[in-house]
Coordinates of C-alpha atoms and ligand atoms in Angstrom, one line a residue:
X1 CA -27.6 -10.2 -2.3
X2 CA -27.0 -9.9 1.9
X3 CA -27.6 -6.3 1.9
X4 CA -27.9 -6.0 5.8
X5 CA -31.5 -4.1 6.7
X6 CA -30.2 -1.2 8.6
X7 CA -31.6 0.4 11.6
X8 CA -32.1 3.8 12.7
X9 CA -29.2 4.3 14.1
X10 CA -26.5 2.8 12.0
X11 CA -28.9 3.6 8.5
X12 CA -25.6 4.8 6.9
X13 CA -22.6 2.2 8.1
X14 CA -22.9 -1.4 7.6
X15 CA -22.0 -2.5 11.2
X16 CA -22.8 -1.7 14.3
X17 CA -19.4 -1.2 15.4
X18 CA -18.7 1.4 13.8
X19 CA -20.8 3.5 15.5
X20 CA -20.8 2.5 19.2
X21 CA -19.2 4.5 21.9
X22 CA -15.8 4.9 23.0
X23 CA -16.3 3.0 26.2
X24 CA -17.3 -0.2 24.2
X25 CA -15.1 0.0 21.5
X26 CA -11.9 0.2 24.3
X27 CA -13.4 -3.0 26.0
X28 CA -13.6 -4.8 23.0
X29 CA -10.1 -4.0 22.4
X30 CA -9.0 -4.6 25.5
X31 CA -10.5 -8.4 25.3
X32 CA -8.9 -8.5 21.7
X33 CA -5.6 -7.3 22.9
X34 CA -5.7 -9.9 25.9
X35 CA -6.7 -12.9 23.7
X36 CA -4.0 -11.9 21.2
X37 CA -1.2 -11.6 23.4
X38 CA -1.5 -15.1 24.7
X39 CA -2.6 -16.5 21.3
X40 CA 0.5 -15.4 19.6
X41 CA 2.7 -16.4 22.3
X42 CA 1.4 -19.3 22.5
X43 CA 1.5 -20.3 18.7
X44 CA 5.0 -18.4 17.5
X45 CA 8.3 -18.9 19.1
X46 CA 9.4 -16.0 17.4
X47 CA 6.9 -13.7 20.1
X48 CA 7.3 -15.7 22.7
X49 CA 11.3 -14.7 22.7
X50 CA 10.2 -10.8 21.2
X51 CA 7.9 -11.2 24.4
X52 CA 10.4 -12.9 27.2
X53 CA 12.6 -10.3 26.1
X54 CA 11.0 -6.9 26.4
X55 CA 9.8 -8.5 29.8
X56 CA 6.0 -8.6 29.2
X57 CA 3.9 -12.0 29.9
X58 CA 0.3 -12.4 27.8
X59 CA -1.3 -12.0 31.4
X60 CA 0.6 -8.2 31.9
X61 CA -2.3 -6.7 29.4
X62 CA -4.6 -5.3 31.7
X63 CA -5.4 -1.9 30.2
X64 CA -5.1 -0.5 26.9
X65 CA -2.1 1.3 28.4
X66 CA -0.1 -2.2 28.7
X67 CA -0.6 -1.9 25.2
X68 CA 3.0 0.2 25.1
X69 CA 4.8 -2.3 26.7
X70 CA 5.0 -5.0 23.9
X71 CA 7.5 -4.5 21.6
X72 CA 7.4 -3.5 17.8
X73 CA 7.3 -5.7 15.0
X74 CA 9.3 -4.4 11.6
X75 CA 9.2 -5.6 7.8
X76 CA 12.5 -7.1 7.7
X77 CA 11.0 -9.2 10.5
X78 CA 8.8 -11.1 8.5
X79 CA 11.2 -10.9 5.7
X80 CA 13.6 -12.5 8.1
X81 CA 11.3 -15.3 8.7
X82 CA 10.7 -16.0 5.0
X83 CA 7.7 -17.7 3.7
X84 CA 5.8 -18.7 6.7
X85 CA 8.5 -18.2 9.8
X86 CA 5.5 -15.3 11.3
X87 CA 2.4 -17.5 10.9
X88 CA 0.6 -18.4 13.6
X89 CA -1.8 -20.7 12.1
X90 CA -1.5 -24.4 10.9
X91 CA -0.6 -25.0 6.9
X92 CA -3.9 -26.5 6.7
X93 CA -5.5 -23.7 8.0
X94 CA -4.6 -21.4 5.3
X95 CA -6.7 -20.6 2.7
X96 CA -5.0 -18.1 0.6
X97 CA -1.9 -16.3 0.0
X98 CA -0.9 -13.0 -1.0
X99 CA 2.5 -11.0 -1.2
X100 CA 4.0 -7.7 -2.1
X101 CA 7.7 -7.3 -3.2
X102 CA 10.3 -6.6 -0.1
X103 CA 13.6 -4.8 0.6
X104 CA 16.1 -7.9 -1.0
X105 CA 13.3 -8.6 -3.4
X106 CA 12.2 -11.5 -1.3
X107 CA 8.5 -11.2 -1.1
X108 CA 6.6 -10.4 2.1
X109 CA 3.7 -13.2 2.3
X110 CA 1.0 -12.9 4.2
X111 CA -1.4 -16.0 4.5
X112 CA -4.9 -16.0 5.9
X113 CA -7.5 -18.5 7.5
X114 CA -10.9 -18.8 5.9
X115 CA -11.9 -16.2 9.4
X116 CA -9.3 -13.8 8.3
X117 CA -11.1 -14.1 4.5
X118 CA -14.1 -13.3 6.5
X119 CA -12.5 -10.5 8.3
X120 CA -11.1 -9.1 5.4
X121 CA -14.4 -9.2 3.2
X122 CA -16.4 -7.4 6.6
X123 CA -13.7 -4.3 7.0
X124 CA -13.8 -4.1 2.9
X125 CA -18.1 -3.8 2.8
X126 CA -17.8 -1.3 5.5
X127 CA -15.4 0.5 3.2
X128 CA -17.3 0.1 0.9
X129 CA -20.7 1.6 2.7
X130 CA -18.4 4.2 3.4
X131 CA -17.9 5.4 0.1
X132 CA -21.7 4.7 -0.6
X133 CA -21.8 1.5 -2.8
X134 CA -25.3 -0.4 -2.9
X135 CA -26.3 -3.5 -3.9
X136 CA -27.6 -1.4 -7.0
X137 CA -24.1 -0.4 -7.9
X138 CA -21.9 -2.0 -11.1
X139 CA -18.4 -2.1 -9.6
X140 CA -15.6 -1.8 -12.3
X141 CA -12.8 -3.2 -9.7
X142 CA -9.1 -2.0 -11.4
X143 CA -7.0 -2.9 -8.7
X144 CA -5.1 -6.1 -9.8
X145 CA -5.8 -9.6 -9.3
X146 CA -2.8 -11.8 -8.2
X147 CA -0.4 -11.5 -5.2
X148 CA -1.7 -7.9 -5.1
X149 CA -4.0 -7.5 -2.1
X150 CA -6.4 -4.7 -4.1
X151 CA -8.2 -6.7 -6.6
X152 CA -9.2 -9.7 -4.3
X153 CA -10.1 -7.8 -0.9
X154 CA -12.5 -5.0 -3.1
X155 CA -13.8 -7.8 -4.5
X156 CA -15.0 -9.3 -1.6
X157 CA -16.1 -6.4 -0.1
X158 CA -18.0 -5.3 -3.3
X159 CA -19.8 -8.7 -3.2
X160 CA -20.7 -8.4 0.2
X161 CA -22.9 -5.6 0.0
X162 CA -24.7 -7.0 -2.8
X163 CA -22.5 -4.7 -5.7
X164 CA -22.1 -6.4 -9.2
X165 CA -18.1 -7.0 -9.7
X166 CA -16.8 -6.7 -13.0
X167 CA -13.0 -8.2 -11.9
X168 CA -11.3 -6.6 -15.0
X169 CA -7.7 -5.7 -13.0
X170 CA -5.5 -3.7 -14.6
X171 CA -4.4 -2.5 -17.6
X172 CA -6.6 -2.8 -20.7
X173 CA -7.4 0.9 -20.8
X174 CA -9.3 0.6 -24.2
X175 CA -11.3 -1.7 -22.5
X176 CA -11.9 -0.4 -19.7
X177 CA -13.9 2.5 -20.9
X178 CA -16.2 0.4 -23.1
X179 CA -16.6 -1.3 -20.2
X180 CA -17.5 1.9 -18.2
X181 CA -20.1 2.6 -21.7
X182 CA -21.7 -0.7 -22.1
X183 CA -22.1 -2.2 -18.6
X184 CA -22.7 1.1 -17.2
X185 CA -20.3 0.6 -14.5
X186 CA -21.7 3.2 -11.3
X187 CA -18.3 2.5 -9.4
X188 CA -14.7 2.6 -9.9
X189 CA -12.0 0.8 -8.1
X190 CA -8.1 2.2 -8.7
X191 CA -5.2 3.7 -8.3
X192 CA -6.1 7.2 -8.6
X193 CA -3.1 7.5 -10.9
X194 CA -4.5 4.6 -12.9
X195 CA -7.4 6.4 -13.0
X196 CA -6.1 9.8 -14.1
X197 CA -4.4 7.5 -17.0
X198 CA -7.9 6.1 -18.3
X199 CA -8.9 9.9 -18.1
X200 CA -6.6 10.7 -21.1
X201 CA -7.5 7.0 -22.7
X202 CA -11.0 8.6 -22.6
X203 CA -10.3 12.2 -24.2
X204 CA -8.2 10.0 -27.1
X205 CA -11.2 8.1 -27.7
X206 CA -13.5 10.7 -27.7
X207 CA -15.3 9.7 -24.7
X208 CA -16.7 12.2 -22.2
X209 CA -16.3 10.1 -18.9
X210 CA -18.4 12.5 -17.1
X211 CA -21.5 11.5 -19.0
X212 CA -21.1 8.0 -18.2
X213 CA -22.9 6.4 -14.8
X214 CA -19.8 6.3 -12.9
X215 CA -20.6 7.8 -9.4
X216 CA -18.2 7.0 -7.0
X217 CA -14.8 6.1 -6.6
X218 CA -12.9 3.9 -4.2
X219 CA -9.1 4.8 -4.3
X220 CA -6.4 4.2 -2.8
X221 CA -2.8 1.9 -3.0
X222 CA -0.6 5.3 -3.0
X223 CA -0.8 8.7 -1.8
X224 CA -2.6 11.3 -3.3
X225 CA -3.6 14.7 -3.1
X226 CA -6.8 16.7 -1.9
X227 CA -6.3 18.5 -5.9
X228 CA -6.0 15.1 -7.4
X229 CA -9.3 13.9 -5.2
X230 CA -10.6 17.4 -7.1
X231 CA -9.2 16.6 -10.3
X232 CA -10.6 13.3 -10.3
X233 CA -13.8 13.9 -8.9
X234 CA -14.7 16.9 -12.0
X235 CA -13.2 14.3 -14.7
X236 CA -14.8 11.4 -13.7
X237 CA -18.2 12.9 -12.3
X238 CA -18.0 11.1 -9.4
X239 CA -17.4 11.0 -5.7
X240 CA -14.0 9.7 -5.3
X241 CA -13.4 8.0 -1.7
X242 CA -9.8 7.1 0.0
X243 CA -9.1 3.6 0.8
X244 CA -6.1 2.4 3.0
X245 CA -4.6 -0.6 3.7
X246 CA -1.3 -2.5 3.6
X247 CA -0.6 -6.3 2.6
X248 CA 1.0 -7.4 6.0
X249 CA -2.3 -6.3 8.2
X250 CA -4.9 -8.1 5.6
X251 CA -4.6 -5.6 2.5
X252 CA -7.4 -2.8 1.5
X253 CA -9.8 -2.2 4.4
X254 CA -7.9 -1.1 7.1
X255 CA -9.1 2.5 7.0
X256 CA -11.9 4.4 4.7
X257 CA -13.1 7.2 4.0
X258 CA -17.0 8.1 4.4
X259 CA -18.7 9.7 1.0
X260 CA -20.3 12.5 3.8
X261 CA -17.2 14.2 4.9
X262 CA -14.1 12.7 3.3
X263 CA -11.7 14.0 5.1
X264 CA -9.9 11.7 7.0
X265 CA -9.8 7.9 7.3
X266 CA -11.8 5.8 9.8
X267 CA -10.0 3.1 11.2
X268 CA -11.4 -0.5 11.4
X269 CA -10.1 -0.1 15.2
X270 CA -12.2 -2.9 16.7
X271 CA -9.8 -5.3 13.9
X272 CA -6.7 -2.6 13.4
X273 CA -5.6 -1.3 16.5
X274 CA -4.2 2.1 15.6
X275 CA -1.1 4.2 17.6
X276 CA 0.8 7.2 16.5
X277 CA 4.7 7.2 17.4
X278 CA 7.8 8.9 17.4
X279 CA 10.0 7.1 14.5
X280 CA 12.7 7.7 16.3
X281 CA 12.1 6.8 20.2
X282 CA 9.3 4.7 19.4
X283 CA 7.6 6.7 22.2
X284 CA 3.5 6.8 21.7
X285 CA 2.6 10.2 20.7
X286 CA -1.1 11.7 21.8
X287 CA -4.1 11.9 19.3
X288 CA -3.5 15.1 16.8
X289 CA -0.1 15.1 16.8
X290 CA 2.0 13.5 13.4
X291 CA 4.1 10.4 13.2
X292 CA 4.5 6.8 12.0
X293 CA 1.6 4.9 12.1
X294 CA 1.5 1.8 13.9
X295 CA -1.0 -1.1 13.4
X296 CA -2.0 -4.3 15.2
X297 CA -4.6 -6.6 13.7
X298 CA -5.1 -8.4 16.6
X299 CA -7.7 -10.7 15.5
X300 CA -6.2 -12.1 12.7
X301 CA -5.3 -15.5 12.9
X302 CA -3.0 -16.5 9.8
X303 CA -0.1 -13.6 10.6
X304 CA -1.4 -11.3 13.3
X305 CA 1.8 -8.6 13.6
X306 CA 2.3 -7.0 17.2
X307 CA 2.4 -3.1 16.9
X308 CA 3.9 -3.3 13.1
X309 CA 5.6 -0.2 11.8
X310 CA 3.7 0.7 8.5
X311 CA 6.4 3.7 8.2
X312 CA 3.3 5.5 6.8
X313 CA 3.1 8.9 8.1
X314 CA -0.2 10.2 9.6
X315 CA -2.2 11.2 12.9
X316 CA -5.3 10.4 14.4
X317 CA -8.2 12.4 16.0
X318 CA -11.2 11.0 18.0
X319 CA -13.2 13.7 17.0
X320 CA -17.0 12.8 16.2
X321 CA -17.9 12.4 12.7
X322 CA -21.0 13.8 11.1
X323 CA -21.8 10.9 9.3
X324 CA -22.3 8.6 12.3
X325 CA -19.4 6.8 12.9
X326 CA -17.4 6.6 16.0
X327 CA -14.0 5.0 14.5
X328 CA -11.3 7.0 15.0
X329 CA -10.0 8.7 12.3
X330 CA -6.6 8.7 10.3
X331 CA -5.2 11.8 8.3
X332 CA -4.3 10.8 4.4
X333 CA -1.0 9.3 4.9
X334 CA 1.3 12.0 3.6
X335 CA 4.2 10.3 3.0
X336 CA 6.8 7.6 5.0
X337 CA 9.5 7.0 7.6
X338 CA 11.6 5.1 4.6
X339 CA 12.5 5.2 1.3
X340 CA 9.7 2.8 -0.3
X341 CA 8.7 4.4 -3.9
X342 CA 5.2 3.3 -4.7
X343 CA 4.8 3.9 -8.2
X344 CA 1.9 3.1 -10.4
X345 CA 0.7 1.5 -7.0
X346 CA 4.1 -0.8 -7.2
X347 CA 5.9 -0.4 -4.1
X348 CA 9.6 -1.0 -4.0
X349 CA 12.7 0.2 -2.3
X350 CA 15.6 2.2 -4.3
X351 CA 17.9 -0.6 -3.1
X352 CA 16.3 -3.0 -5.3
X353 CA 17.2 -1.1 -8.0
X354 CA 20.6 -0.5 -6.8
X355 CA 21.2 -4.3 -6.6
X356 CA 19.8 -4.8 -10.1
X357 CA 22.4 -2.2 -11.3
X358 CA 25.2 -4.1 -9.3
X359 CA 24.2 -7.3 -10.8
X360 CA 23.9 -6.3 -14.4
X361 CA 26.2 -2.9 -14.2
X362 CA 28.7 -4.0 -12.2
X363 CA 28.9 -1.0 -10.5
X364 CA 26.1 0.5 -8.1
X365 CA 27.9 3.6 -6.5
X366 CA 26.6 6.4 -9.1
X367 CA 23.0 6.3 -10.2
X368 CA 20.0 8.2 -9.3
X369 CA 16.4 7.6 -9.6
X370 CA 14.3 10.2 -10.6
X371 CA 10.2 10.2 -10.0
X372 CA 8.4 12.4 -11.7
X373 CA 4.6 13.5 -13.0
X374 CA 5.0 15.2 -16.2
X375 CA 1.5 14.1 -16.9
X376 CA -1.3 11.9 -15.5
X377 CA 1.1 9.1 -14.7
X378 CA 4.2 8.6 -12.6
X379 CA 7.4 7.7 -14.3
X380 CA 11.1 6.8 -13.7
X381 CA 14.5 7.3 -15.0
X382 CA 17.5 5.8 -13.5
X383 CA 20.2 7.2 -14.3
X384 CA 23.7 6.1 -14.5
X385 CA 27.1 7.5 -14.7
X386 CA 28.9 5.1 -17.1
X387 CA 32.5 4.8 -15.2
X388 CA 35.8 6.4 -16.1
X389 CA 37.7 3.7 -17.5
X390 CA 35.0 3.4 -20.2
X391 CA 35.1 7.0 -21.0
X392 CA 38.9 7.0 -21.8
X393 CA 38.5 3.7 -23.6
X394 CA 36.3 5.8 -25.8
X395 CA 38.7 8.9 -25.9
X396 CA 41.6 6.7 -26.5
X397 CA 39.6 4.8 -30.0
X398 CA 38.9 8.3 -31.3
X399 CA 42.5 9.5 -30.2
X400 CA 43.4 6.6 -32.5
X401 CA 40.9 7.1 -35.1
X402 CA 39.4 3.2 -34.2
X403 CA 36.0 4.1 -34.8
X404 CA 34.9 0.5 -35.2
X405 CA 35.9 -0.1 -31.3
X406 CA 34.1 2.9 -30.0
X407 CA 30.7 1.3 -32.2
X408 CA 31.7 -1.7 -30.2
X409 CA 31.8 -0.2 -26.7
X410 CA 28.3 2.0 -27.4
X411 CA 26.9 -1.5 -28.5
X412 CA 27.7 -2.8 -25.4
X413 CA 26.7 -0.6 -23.2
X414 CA 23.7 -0.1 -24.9
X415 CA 23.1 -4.0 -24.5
X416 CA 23.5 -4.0 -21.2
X417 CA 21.4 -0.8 -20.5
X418 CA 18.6 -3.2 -22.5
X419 CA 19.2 -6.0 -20.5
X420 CA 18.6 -3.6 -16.9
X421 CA 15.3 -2.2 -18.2
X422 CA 14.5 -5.7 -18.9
X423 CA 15.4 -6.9 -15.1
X424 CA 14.0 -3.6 -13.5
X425 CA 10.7 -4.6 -15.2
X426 CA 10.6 -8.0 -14.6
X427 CA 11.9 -8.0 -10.3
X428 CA 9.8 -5.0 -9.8
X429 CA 7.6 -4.9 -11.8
X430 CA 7.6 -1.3 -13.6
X431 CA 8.8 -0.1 -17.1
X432 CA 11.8 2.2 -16.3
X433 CA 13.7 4.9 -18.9
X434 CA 17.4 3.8 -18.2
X435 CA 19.8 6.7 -19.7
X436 CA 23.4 6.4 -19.7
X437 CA 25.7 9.8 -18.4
X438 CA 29.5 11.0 -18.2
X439 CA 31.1 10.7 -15.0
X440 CA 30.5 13.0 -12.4
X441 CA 27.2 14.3 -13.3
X442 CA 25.3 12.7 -11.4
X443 CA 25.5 15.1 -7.8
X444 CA 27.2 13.6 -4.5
X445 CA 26.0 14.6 -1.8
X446 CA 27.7 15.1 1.7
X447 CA 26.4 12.3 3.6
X448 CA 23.5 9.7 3.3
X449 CA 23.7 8.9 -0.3
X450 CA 20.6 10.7 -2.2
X451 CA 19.9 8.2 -4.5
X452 CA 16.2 9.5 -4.9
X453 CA 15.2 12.5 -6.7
X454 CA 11.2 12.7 -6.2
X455 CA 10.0 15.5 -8.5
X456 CA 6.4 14.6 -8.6
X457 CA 4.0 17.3 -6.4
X458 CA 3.6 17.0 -2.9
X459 CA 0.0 15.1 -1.4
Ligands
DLL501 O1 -1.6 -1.1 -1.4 C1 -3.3 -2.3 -0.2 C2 -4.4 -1.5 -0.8 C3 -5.0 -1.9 -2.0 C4 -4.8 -0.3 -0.3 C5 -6.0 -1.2 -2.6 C6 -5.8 0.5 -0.8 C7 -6.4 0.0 -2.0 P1 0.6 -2.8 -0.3 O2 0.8 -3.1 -1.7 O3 1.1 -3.7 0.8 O4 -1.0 -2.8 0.0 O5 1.1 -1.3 0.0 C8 0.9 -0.7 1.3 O6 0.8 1.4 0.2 O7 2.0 1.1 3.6 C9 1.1 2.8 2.1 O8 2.5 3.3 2.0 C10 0.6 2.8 0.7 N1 -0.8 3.1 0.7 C11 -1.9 2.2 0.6 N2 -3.1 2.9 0.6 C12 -2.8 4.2 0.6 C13 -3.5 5.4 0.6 C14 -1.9 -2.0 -0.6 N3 -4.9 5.4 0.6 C15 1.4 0.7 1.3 N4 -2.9 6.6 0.7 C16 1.1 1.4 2.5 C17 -1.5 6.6 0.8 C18 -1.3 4.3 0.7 N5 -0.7 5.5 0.8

């Protein structure tokens, strides 16, 4: 194990910049910022005409107040320049892939260098230190393995500090608390939704998860709740720790949370170069006040993204932390700009579904998707309004007594209901409840179309 020896100063975070002073951390992003600009214009012709355009040359960085200036990048940018339109480093520089499902249901792929591995694996063991893993601790890492970003980036991170890694993914919820009995697992690595599942796994087996070792947990993937973190923490016996990240800046590791005060995120700033905007006018907001979140991880090298709108909603405060740390500090995102659902840690947009419906429906116009939490887990229904033609087709059979056609129609609505469950589940990647409904009863509303009806409890 490389468990770093740690100083005096720094006993509690694994590097030492996370706890320097505000003066050095701005210089180091000031040389990060300059180095990026010109590396990116440079490499990509698609910044070099974002760049020519909104006027700004690599050499106009000359304070982190340039930094406004350069112009935004969005997701259907890099979905516009599908696979590898955004990279910045040679094919065979890349060392790994990973991807997360986009607005069309074209992925969004992110490839890194063996630096940005490194990168990756230094952010995730100072998230890790952060929620106070050792190189004593059994790490029982759920988050998936695969184009997922979780499973591979806590791994990493996990190995670095010398932690055990039992890479187990997903799923297997019978397994996963013998795994918690006979390995002893001291850490967990989830969803916290996925964890709340294995919670009711655990009271159907009879097991009391509180008497296991588990003693911390590092969650993240989706938003959650200070009363979830409570709910969590008293089922579980542990300590359970927020995680934040996104595929398109590296994955997990962008911002943690430290086991001392947990309440708020600190931002790997000297890699993820944090601002908080209006969504709207795109003007930078001061530190404290609420708005979209805007990232730049300016030292990647495989797809760096200049001032990319996460349309995660947050704020930031400079405030000094008792634990040490100097990072700035992000609120829990409460919630986002768009429309993205992220259920069961699957993100996806409502339009995916909508062109699922189109494609096996027919029609897309009525149909409604509704989220909710009736217990541990989120789930969804789609409804849809069958149309009217089908509904006289059926009054006309029973009007003339054809019984046999009406058996018919059912049988093939019902087949094609079958065969949208099986598409939502295999594009997106969740098991949805489809349920058929009469015209009209599905509400319309005035005038964006509400085609989302979240019922699950507010973070
Ligand atoms: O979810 C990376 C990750 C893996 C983070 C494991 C933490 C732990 P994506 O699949 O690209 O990447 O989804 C990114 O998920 O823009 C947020 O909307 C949401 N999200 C991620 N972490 C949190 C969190 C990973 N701690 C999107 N709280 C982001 C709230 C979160 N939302």
């Amino acid at each position: 194990a490389t468990h770093r020896a740690k100083g005096r100063d720094d006993a509690m975070a694994w590097s030492r910049e996370e706890t320097i002073g505000r003066e050095e951390m701005q210089r180091i992003q000031l040389g990060k910022w300059q180095k990026f600009v010109s590396y990116v214009y440079e490499k990509n012709p698609v910044y070099r005409k974002k760049m020519d355009e909104a006027g700004v040359m690599p050499g106009d960085i000359r304070s982190l107040g340039d930094v406004s200036r350069l112009p935004f990048t969005a997701k259907a940018e890099i979905r516009d320049y599908y696979p590898f339109g955004l990279f910045t480093a040679a094919q065979e520089d890349i060392v790994e892939f990973h991807a997360t499902s986009g607005t069309t249901g074209k992925m969004v792929v992110v490839g890194y260098t063996r630096n940005d591995v490194e990168l990756w694996t230094e952010v995730m063991a100072r998230a890790c230190t952060g929620a106070g893993i050792t190189k004593n601790d059994i790490v029982q890492n759920i988050y998936g393995y695969g184009l997922f970003t979780g499973g591979l980036g806590t791994h990493y991170g996990a190995m670095r500090v010398g932690a055990a890694v039992i890479p187990i993914s997903g799923g297997n919820t019978q397994k996963q608390i013998m795994l918690m009995q006979d390995f002893g697992s001291t850490v967990v690595t989830s969803t916290p939704s996925f964890l709340m599942r294995l919670h009711e796994v655990g009271v159907e087996m009879g097991v009391d998860l509180k008497k296991l070792k588990l003693r911390i947990g590092l969650l993240g993937a989706e938003p959650w709740s200070e009363s979830m973190r409570q709910s969590i923490d008293e089922k579980f016996g542990i300590k359970a720790c927020d995680m934040y990240g996104l595929s398109e800046m590296i994955g997990p590791g962008v911002s943690f949370e430290c086991h001392e005060m947990r309440n708020g995120l600190h931002v790997n700033e000297d890699y993820f170069y944090p601002e908080i905007i209006h969504p709207d006018t795109g003007e930078v907001l001061p530190y404290g006040e609420k708005g979209e979140l805007i990232i730049t991880n300016f030292a990647n090298e495989g797809q760096p993204l200049m001032r990319y709108r996460t349309r995660d909603i947050s704020r930031l405060t400079a405030e000094p932390c008792a634990c040490g740390r100097t990072l700035v500090k992000m609120e829990r995102v409460s919630g986002r700009t768009d429309d993205m659902l992220i259920i069961r840690g699957v993100n996806f947009f409502p339009s995916q579904i909508e062109s699922i419906i189109m494609k096996r429906w027919g029609v897309s116009s009525h149909y409604m998707v509704v989220v909710d939490r009736p217990g541990a887990m989120d789930e969804v229904e789609v409804k849809i309004e069958v149309n009217d033609e089908f509904m006289k087709k059926a009054a006309a059979d029973v009007l003339a007594g054809s019984e046999q056609d009406i058996l018919g129609d059912v049988a093939t609505a019902r087949q094609k209901r079958a065969n949208l469950l099986r598409d939502i589940k295999d594009i997106i990647g969740i098991t949805v409840k489809v349920s058929l409904v009469a015209p009209g009863t599905i509400p319309r509303s005035e005038g964006k179309a509400k085609r989302v009806d979240d019922r699950r409890p507010k973070a």
